[in-house]
Short mmCIF file of C-alpha atoms in Angstrom, two decimals:
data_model
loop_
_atom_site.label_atom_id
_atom_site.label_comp_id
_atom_site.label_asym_id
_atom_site.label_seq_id
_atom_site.Cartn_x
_atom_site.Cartn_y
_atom_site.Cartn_z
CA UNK A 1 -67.88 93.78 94.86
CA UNK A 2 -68.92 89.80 94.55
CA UNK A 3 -71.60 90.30 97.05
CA UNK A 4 -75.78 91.24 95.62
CA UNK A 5 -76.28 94.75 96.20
CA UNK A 6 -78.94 93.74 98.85
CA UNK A 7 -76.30 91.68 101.38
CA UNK A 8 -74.12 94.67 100.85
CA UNK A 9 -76.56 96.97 101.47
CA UNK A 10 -77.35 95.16 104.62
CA UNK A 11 -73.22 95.18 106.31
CA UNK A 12 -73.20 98.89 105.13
CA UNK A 13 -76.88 99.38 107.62
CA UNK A 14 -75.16 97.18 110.53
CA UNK A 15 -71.73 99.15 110.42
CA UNK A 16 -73.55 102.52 110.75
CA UNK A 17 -76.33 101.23 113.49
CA UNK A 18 -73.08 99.73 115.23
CA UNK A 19 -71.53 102.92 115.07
CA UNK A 20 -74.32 104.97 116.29
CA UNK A 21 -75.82 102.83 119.35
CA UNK A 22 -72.75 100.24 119.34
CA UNK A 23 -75.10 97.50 119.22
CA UNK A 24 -76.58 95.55 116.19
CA UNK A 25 -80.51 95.90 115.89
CA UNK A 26 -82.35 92.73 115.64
CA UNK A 27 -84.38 93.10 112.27
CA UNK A 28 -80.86 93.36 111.51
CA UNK A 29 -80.26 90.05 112.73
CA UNK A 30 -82.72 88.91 111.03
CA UNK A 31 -81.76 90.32 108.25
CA UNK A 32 -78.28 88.58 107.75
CA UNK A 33 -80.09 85.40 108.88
CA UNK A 34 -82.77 85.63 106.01
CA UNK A 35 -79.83 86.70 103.20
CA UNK A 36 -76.78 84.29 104.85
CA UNK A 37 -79.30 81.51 106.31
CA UNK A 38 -76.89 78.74 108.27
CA UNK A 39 -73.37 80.78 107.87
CA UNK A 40 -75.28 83.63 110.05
CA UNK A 41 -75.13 82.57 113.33
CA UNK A 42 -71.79 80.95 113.49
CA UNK A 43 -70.01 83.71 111.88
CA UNK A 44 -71.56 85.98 114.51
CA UNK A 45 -70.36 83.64 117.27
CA UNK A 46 -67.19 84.07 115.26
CA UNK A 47 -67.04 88.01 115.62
CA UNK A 48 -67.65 87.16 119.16
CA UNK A 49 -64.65 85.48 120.01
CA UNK A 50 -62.49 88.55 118.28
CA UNK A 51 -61.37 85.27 115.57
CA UNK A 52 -60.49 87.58 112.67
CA UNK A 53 -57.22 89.24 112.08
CA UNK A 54 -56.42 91.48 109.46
CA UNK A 55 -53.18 90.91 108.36
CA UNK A 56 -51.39 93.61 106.14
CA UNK A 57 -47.38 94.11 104.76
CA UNK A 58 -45.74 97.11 104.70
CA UNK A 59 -46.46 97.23 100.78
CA UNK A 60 -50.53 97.36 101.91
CA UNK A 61 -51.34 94.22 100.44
CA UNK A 62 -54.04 92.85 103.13
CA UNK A 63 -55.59 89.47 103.92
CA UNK A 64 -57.50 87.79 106.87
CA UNK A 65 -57.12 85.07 108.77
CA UNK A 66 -60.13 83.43 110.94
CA UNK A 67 -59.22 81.03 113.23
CA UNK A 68 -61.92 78.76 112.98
CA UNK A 69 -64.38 76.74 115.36
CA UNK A 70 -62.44 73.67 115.12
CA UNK A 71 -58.92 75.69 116.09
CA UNK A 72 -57.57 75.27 112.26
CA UNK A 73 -57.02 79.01 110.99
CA UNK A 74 -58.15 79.69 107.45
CA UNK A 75 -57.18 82.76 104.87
CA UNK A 76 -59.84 84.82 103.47
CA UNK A 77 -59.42 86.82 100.84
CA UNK A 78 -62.51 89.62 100.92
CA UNK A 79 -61.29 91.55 98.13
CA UNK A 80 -61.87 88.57 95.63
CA UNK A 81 -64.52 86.59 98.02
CA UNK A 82 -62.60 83.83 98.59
CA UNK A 83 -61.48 81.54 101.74
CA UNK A 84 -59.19 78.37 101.87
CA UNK A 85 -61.74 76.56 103.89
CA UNK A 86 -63.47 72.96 102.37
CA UNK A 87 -67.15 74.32 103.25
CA UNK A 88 -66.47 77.45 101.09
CA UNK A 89 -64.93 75.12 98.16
CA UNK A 90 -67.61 72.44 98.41
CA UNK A 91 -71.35 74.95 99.44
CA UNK A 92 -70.05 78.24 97.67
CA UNK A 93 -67.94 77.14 94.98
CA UNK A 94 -68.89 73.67 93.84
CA UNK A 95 -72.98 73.12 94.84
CA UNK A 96 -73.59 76.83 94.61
CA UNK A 97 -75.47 76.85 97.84
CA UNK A 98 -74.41 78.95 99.67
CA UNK A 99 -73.09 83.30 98.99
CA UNK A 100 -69.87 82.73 101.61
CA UNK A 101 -68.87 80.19 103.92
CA UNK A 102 -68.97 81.62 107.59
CA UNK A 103 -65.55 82.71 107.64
CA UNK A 104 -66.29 85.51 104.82
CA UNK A 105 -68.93 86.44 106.43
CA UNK A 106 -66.99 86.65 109.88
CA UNK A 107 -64.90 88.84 108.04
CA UNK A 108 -67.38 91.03 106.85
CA UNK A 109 -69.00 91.80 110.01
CA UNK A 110 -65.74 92.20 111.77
CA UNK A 111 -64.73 94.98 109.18
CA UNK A 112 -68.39 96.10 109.61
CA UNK A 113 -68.36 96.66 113.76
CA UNK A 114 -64.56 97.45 113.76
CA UNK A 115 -64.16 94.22 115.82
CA UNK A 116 -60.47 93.11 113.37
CA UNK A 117 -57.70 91.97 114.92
CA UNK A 118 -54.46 93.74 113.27
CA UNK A 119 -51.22 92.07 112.38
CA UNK A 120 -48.77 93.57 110.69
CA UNK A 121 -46.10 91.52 108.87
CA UNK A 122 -43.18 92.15 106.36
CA UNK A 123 -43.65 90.99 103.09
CA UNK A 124 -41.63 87.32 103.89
CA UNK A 125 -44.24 86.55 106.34
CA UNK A 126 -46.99 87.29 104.18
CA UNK A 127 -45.35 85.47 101.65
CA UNK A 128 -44.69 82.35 103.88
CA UNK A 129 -48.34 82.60 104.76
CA UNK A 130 -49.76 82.19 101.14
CA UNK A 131 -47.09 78.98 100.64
CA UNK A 132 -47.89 77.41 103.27
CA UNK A 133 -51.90 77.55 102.10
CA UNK A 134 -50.75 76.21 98.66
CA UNK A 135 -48.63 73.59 100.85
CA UNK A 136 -52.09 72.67 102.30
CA UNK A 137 -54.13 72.24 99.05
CA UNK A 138 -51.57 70.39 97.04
#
């Protein structure tokens, strides 16, 4: 994975407290606050509002979608790190300044306390879906 081993150790010791007292411990907290600084928090509040969806064809090919704070719904791509979103372009990708834009990291802890919304689609619609983000770059 694109993640350091320490961030993913961290998801892989809030999915198993989750699953044992179905609550996330605060050194926890604390924990993805030290490691994910700013993104933390909102991609918590993110989780909150059930705003990720995994979306997955028939052939198993899976993405996300987060439907963001400002109502604009991004694509992530967690098995390459990746989301369609300017912050993740501009802090992640271009100033290095941040590991993942909140999205990501929305995604992450939604796979992490089984909190995904699931969508499945035929291969057209997931099709249409990656067009119409390359219709929104170019």
């Amino acid at each position: 994975s694109t993640l350091p081993a320490v961030a993913e150790e961290l998801l892989r010791e809030i999915k198993k407290a989750f699953q044992e007292t179905s609550q996330v411990p605060d050194d926890l907290l604390l924990g993805l606050k030290f490691i994910f600084g700013p993104t933390a928090v909102p991609a918590l509040d993110l989780v909150d509002q059930r705003s990720v969806t995994r979306v997955r064809s028939p052939s198993g090919r899976i993405l996300y979608q987060v439907l963001g704070s400002s109502g604009k719904l991004y694509t992530c791509y967690s098995s390459c790190h990746f989301c369609t979103c300017p912050a993740f372009g501009f802090s992640v990708l271009q100033k290095s300044e941040s590991l993942l834009c909140k999205h990501i990291l929305a995604v992450y802890l939604s796979q992490a306390l089984g909190a995904c919304q699931e969508l499945a689609v035929s291969e057209e619609q997931l099709t249409n879906i990656l067009l119409a983000e390359e219709e929104d770059e170019g």
